[in-house]
């Protein structure tokens, strides 16, 4: 599967391919479509077999044979003297399938490889279009820079940014990529992400790199904290009785706090929980059965640990008269008069809660922009009781 962004969503796409040589012979005109799986909506899964009523036939793919095998086809059609890499499957804005192939050349005699352009192959007709300038490519193309090549260049930069002699004597500020990596989309643009750690300390990060997968524009952000693996172990330990496995995390800015976000899956690969882990302190962990619940729990834990530097933009104040109040499992549930929202508050937030009753006028703060059934209360005051 290959991750792409569309005008509506992030998604994984994969072409249908022949299982073996005999299946390929039965379908010489091509495989009937591709699979589309939304990366954000688990119910949006579809097999795309036509575009505007016209059937799809993916003739060129990695599992095809002879001249229909995409690497062989590309090589033999005018690219014998080009180094080819990163055969990625993408679809254009109309859903038509293509293969995007990076071309690269050495910049020194033995190595120093760099991307020189891209080749676009229509997966149905085999039409080839070459581009030497990434800025002139169609807007739907997202991934040209080979992941392995980018990671090798990041490793070289981390090792040699202070000179060759520094790698032998002193090894000052030498850093390297962490073991894992992922992709991130920022304002609709795709980036390759990897954490960076010191060569002498694998347990903590010194920052992270973002590399545009199309232009290779690169930024290094300095932030000390836990590695992705340490964060995954911390999230798994939070629910260790279930033996959930954490996915590789993505770095997010949550409540102005650098945080790792990940899913926790059972042995069948089904998502059971979501988790947020502080980058600066991997002991600060919050989980929940939905992203919003995990995020609200994370807010409370950050608040309890005095990690929220400025809450003025994170909370909104609510005032009203209590119409209903109930206590269930260390939480109070509130409904205000002439207010359709439902609110939930931990019993340890305020000592006045046990004395609060229907008809009391209250003022409290809730986390901004929540869409859950119950909005989390972070601070509570009973105006009726003095």
PDB file of C-alpha atoms in Angstrom, residues 25 39 46 77 125 208 246 250 252 257 260 277 280 285 295 302 327 334 344 350 360 375:
ATOM      1  CA  UNK A  25      -2.188 -15.078 -18.544  1.00  0.00           C
ATOM      2  CA  UNK A  39      -6.340   6.644   6.531  1.00  0.00           C
ATOM      3  CA  UNK A  46     -13.581   0.484  -1.480  1.00  0.00           C
ATOM      4  CA  UNK A  77      11.575   2.259 -22.759  1.00  0.00           C
ATOM      5  CA  UNK A 125      -1.710   2.405 -21.261  1.00  0.00           C
ATOM      6  CA  UNK A 208      13.566  15.468  14.400  1.00  0.00           C
ATOM      7  CA  UNK A 246       1.545   0.294  19.605  1.00  0.00           C
ATOM      8  CA  UNK A 250       3.657  10.444  14.666  1.00  0.00           C
ATOM      9  CA  UNK A 252       2.011  16.224  16.825  1.00  0.00           C
ATOM     10  CA  UNK A 257       3.111  20.388  23.787  1.00  0.00           C
ATOM     11  CA  UNK A 260       3.720  11.357  20.165  1.00  0.00           C
ATOM     12  CA  UNK A 277       2.787  10.480  25.061  1.00  0.00           C
ATOM     13  CA  UNK A 280       9.831  15.564  26.920  1.00  0.00           C
ATOM     14  CA  UNK A 285       0.736   9.098  28.960  1.00  0.00           C
ATOM     15  CA  UNK A 295      -6.806  13.958  23.875  1.00  0.00           C
ATOM     16  CA  UNK A 302      -0.706  17.730  31.411  1.00  0.00           C
ATOM     17  CA  UNK A 327     -22.053  10.755  40.088  1.00  0.00           C
ATOM     18  CA  UNK A 334     -23.736  17.703  34.509  1.00  0.00           C
ATOM     19  CA  UNK A 344     -18.119  15.497  32.686  1.00  0.00           C
ATOM     20  CA  UNK A 350     -13.163  20.405  43.134  1.00  0.00           C
ATOM     21  CA  UNK A 360     -27.092  25.802  41.794  1.00  0.00           C
ATOM     22  CA  UNK A 375     -17.192  17.867  27.284  1.00  0.00           C
TER      23      UNK A 375
END
